Short mmCIF file of C-alpha atoms in Angstrom, two decimals:
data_model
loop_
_atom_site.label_atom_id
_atom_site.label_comp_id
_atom_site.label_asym_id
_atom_site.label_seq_id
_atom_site.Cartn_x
_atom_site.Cartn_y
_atom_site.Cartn_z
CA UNK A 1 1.42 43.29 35.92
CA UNK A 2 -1.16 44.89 33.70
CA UNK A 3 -4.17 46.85 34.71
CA UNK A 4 -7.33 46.63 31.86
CA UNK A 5 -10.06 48.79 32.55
CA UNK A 6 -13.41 48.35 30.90
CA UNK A 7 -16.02 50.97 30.54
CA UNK A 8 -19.73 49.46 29.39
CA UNK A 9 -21.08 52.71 29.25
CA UNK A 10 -23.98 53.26 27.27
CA UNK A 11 -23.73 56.96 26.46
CA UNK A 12 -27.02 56.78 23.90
CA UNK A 13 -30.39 55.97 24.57
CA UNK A 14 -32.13 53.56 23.13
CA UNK A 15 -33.90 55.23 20.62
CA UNK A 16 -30.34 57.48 19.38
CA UNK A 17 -28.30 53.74 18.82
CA UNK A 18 -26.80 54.45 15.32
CA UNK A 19 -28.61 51.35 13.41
CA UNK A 20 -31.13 50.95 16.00
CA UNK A 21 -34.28 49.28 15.13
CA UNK A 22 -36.80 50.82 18.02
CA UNK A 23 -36.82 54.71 18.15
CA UNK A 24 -38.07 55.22 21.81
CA UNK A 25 -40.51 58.48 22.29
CA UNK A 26 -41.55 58.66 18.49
CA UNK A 27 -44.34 57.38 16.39
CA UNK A 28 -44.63 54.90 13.57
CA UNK A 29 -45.05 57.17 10.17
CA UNK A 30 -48.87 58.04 10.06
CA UNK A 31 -50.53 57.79 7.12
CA UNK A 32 -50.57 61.75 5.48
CA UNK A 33 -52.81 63.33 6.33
CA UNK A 34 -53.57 67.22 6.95
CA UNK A 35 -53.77 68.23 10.47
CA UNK A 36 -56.14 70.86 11.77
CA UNK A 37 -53.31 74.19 11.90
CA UNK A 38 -54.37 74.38 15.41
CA UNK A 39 -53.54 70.48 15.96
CA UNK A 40 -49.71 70.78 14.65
CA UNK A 41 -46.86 71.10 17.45
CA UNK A 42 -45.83 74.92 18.11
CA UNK A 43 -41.99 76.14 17.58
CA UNK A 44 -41.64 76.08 21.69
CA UNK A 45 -42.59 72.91 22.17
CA UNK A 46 -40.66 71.17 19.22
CA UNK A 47 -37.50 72.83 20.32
CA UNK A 48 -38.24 71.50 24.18
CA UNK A 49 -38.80 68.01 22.44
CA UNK A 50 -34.99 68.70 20.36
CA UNK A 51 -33.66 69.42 23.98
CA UNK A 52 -35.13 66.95 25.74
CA UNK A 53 -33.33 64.73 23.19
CA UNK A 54 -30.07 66.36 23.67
CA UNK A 55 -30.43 65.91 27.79
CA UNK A 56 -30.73 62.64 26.94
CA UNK A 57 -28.12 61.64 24.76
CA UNK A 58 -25.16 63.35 27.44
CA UNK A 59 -23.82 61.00 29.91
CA UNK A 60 -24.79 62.03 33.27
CA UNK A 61 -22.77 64.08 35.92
CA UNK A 62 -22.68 60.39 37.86
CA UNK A 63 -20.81 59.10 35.16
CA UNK A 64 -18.34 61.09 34.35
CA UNK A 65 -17.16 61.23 37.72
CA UNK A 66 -17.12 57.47 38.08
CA UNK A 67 -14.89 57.72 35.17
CA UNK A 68 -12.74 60.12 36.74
CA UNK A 69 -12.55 58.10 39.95
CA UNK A 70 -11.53 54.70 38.06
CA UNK A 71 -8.82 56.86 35.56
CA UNK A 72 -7.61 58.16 38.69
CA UNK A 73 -7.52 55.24 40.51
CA UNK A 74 -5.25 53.03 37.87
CA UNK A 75 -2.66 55.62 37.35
CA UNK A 76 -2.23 55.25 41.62
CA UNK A 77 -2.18 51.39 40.72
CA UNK A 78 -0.09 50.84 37.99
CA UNK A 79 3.25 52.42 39.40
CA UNK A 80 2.49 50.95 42.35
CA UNK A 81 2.13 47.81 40.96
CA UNK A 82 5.31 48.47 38.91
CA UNK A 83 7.59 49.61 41.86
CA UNK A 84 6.33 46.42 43.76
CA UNK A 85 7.77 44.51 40.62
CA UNK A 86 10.77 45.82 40.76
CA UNK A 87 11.40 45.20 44.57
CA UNK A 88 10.11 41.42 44.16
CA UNK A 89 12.80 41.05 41.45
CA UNK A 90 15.77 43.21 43.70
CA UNK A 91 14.94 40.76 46.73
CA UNK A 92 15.04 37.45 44.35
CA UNK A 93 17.48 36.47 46.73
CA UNK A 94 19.26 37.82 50.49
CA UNK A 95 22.56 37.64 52.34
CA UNK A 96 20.87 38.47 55.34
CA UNK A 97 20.89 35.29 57.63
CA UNK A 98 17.23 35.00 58.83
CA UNK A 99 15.58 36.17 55.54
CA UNK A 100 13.11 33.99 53.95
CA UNK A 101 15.13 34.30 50.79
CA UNK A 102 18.55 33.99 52.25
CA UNK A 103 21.72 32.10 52.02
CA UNK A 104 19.87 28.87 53.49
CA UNK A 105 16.86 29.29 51.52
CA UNK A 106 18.21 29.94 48.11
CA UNK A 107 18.15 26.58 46.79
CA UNK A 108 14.23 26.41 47.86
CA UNK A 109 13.26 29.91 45.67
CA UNK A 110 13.53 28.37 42.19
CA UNK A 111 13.90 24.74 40.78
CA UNK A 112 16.95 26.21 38.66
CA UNK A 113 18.58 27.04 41.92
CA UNK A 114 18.71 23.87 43.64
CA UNK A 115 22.07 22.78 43.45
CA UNK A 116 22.45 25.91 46.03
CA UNK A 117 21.06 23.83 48.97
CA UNK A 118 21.76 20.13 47.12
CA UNK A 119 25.15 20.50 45.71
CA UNK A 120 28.36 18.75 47.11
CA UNK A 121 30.85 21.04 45.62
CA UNK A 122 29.75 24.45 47.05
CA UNK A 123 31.72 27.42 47.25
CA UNK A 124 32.76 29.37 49.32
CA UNK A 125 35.13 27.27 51.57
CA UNK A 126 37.57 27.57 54.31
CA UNK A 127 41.37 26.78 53.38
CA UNK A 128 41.91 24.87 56.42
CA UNK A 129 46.05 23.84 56.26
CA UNK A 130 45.27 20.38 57.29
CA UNK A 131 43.72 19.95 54.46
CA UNK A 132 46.07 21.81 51.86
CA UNK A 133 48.34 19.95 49.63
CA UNK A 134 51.35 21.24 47.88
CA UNK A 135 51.40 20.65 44.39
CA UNK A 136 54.06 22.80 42.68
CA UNK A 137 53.28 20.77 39.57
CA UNK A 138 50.53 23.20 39.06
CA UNK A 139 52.60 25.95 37.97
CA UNK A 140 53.10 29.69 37.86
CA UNK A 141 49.54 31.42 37.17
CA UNK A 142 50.24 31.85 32.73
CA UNK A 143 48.23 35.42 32.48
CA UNK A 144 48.03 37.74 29.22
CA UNK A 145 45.61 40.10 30.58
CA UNK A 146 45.51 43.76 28.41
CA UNK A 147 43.59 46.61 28.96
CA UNK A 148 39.81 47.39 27.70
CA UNK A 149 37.13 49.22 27.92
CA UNK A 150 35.10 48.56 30.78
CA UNK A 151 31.46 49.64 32.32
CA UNK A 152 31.05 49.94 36.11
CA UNK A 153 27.31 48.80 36.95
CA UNK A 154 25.49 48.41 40.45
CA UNK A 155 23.65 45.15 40.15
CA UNK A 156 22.12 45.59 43.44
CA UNK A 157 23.55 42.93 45.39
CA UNK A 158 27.32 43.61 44.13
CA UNK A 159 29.21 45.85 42.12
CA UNK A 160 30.57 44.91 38.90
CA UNK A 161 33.38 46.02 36.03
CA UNK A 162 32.08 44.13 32.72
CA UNK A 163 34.92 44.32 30.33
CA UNK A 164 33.67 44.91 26.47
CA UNK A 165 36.20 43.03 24.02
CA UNK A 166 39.22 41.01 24.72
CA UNK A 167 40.63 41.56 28.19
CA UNK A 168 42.96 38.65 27.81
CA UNK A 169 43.12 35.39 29.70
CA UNK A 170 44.50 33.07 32.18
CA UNK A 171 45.38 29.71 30.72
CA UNK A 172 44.50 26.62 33.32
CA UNK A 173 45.80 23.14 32.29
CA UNK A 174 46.27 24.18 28.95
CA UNK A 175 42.71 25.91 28.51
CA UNK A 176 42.75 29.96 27.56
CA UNK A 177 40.01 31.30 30.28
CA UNK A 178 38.94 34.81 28.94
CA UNK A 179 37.88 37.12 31.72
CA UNK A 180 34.66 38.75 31.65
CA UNK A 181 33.91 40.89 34.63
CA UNK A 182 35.32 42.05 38.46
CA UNK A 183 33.12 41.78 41.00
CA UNK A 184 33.58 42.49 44.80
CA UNK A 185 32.34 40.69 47.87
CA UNK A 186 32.55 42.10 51.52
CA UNK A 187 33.42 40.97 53.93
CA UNK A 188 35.82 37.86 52.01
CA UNK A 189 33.68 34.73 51.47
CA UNK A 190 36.59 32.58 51.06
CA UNK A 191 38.68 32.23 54.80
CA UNK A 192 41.94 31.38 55.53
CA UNK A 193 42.34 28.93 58.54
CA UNK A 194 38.67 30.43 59.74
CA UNK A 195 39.76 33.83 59.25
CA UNK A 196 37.91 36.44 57.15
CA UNK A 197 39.49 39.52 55.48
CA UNK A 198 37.56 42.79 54.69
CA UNK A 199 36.96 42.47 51.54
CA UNK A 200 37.05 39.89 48.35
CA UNK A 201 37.64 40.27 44.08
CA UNK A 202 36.35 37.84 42.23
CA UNK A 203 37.62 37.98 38.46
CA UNK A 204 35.43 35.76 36.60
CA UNK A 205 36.74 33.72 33.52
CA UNK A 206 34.84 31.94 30.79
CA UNK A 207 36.50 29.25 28.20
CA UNK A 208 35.22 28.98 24.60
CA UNK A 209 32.81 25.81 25.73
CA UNK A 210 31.45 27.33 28.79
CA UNK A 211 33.09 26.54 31.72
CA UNK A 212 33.63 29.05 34.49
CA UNK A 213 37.28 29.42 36.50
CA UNK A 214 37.49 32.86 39.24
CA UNK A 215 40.63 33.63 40.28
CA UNK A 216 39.85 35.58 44.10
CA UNK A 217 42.10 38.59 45.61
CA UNK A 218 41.56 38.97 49.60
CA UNK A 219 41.81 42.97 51.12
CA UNK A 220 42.09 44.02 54.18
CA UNK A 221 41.81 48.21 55.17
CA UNK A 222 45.33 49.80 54.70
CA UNK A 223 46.65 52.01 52.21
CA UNK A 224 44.45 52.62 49.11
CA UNK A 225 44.08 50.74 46.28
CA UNK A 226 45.29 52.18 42.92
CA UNK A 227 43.02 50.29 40.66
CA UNK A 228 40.22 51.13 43.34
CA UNK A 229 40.87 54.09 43.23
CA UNK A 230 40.39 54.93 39.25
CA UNK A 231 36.79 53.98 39.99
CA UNK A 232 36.08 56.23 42.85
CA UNK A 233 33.88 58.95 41.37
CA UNK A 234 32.35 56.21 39.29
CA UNK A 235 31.27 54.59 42.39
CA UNK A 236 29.69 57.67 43.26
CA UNK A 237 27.71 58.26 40.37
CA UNK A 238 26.05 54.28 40.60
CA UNK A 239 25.36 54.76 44.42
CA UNK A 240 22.13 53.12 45.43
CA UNK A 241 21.24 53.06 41.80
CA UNK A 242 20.64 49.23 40.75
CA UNK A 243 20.89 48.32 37.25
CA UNK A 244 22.98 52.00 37.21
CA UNK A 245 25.83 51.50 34.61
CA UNK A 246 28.61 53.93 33.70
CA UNK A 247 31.49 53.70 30.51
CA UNK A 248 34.87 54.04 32.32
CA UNK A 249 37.18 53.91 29.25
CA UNK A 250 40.40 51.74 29.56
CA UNK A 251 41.24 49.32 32.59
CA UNK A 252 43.60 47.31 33.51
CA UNK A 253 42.81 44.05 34.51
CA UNK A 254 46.34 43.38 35.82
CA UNK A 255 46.61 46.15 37.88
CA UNK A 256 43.47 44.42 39.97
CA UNK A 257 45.03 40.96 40.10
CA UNK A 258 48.67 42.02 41.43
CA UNK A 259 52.15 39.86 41.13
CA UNK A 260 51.74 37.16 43.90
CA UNK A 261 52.38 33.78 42.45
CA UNK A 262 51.51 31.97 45.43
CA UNK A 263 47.62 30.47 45.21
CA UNK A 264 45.47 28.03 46.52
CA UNK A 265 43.39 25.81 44.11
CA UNK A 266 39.90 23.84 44.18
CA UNK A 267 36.70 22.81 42.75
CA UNK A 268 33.98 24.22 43.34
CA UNK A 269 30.62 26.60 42.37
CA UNK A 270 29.83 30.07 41.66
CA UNK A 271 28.75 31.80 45.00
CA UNK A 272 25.57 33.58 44.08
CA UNK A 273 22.14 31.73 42.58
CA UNK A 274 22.47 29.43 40.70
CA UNK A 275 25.68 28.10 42.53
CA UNK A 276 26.50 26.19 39.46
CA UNK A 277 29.16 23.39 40.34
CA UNK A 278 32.35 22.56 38.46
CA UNK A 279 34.13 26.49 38.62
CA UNK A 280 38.07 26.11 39.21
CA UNK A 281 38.69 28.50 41.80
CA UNK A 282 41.97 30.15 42.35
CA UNK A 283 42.39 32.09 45.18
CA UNK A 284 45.97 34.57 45.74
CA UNK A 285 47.71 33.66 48.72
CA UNK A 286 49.01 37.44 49.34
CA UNK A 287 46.67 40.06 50.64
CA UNK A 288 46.43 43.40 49.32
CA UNK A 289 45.53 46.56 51.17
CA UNK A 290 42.27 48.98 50.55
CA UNK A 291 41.48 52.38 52.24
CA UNK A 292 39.01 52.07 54.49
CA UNK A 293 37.35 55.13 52.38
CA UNK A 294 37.34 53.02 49.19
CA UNK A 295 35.83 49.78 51.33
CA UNK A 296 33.07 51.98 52.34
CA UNK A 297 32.06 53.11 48.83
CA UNK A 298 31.83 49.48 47.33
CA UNK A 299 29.59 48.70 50.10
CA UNK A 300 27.38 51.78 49.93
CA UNK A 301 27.02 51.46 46.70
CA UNK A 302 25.20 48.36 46.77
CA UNK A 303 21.33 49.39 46.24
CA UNK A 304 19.42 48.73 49.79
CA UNK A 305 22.38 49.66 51.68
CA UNK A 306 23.31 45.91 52.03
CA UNK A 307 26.53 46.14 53.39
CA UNK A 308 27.23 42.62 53.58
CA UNK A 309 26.99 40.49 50.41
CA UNK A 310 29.39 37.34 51.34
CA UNK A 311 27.64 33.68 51.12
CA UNK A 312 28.40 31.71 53.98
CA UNK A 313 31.48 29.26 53.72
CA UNK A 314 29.90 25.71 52.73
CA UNK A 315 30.97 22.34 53.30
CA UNK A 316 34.44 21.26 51.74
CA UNK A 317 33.07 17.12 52.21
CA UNK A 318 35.81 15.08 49.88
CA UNK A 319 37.48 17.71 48.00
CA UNK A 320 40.85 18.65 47.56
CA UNK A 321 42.70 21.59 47.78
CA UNK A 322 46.24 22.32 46.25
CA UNK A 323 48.64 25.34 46.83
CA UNK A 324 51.03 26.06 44.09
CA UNK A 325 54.43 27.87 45.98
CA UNK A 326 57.61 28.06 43.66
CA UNK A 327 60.39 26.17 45.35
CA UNK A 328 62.42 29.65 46.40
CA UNK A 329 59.12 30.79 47.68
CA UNK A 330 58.74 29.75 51.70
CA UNK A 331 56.29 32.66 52.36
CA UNK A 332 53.60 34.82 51.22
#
């Protein structure tokens, strides 16, 4: 938003216009003639004529002050109008249930978004066991994740570890997925039989032609994370700071993923705006623990103090959704 302000201020009389045609207060050239000495203007009351002149070619006291007032009054305006930018953009969209930009009203905030509230594949889900199908034909997750650098940044509604360079993959059907980013939701938005854990990774994969697969990792409070824990003070230093980004050095993606090899598997979309359709979604059947100290800084951290940034669990209509469990596997 952009303030203009326009002064038409005309600071010159009339007759003191540079180019000016009319010269108010003086005479057409008379023809020369001599005056009578005691005709002729005295010194006094040429130099009153000169200031006279002067007076009137200064703006007045009225104007400068209306000048003031408006100079003072845009630079009130313009951050204002800045901040309230800013906030418009941070509230684009809402986890909070009864907001008119929340979970139900997403698809209705932008045409780009409408698959949100029109789609038939939406994610998240519930992995109900009635509908869960083994399919051990879908193999052990194939992984070749390596460590990279990696920036922590508060995006306001999440936090998120962007990897720079190759982080490795996760190869699905024969397609290398490379990963991008970790991101955390809380509490899970995927559930288990109805049942919600404290806290879910996301670890977002791209393939050379586009297409989007996550693989998720459920929490729940207990001992402390290790990989967690290596961002700690980084957490701290992006706390209620959106768009906030830090360098962390070297991370390792595998150390956020774990060793379980049991997983469930479905179609589905991205969770956040604009809940684009057609991710593969892999979710890790075993739960790993979190301190409740390192649960509490990924949520404060979140600018706004939103606490709570899970999407609620949509419709699973006519999909299906396959388990992987290797054959000497009957738990976990």
């Amino acid at each position: 938003m952009t303030f203009s302000l326009v002064l038409h201020c005309n600071l010159y009389p009339t007759s003191s216009v540079p180019g000016s045609t009319h010269t108010r207060g003086t005479r057409s050239p008379a023809p020369r003639e001599e005056e009578p000495a005691d005709t002729r203007p005295s010194t006094n009351a040429r130099r009153a004529h000169q200031d006279q002149e002067r007076d009137n070619m200064r703006p007045s006291r009225g104007l400068h002050l209306a000048v003031l007032l408006l100079l003072f009054s845009a630079s009130v305006l313009l951050p204002a109008a800045r901040a309230q930018e800013e906030t418009d953009e941070e509230e684009e969209f809402s986890y909070l249930l009864d907001a008119e930009n929340g979970p139900a009203h997403w698809g209705d905030i932008k045409e780009e978004w409408s698959t949100c509230g029109k789609g038939n594949m939406q994610s998240p889900i519930d992995l109900a066991s009635p509908r869960v199908s083994l399919v051990r034909g879908l193999g052990y997750l194939n992984h070749s994740y390596v460590p990279a650098n990696a920036t922590i940044i508060n995006r306001g509604h999440d936090i998120m570890l962007k990897f720079e360079g190759d982080a490795g993959s996760v190869s699905i059907a024969g397609t290398p997925y490379f990963l991008r980013q970790l991101h955390w939701h809380s509490p899970t938005e995927h559930s288990v039989n109805g049942r919600r854990y404290d806290m879910e990774l996301h670890m977002f994969h791209e393939s050379a032609q586009g297409k989007a697969a996550v693989i998720g990792v459920f929490y729940e409070v207990g001992a402390h994370d290790a990989f967690l824990h290596k961002m700690e003070p980084y957490l701290e230093m992006i706390a209620d700071r959106k768009d906030r980004e830090e360098k962390m050095g070297m991370m390792d993606p595998r150390d956020a993923r774990g060793k379980a090899s049991v997983y469930y598997r479905y179609l589905g979309s991205l969770t956040t705006p604009p809940c684009t359709e057609g991710v593969i979604w892999t979710i890790i059947k075993r739960v790993r623990s979190v301190s409740r100290h390192q649960l509490e800084l990924l949520r404060e951290a979140v600018h706004d103090d939103m606490e709570k940034n899970a999407r609620p669990r949509q419709e699973v209509n006519s999909r299906d959704i396959s388990m992987f469990r290797p054959f000497e596997q009957n738990r976990h």
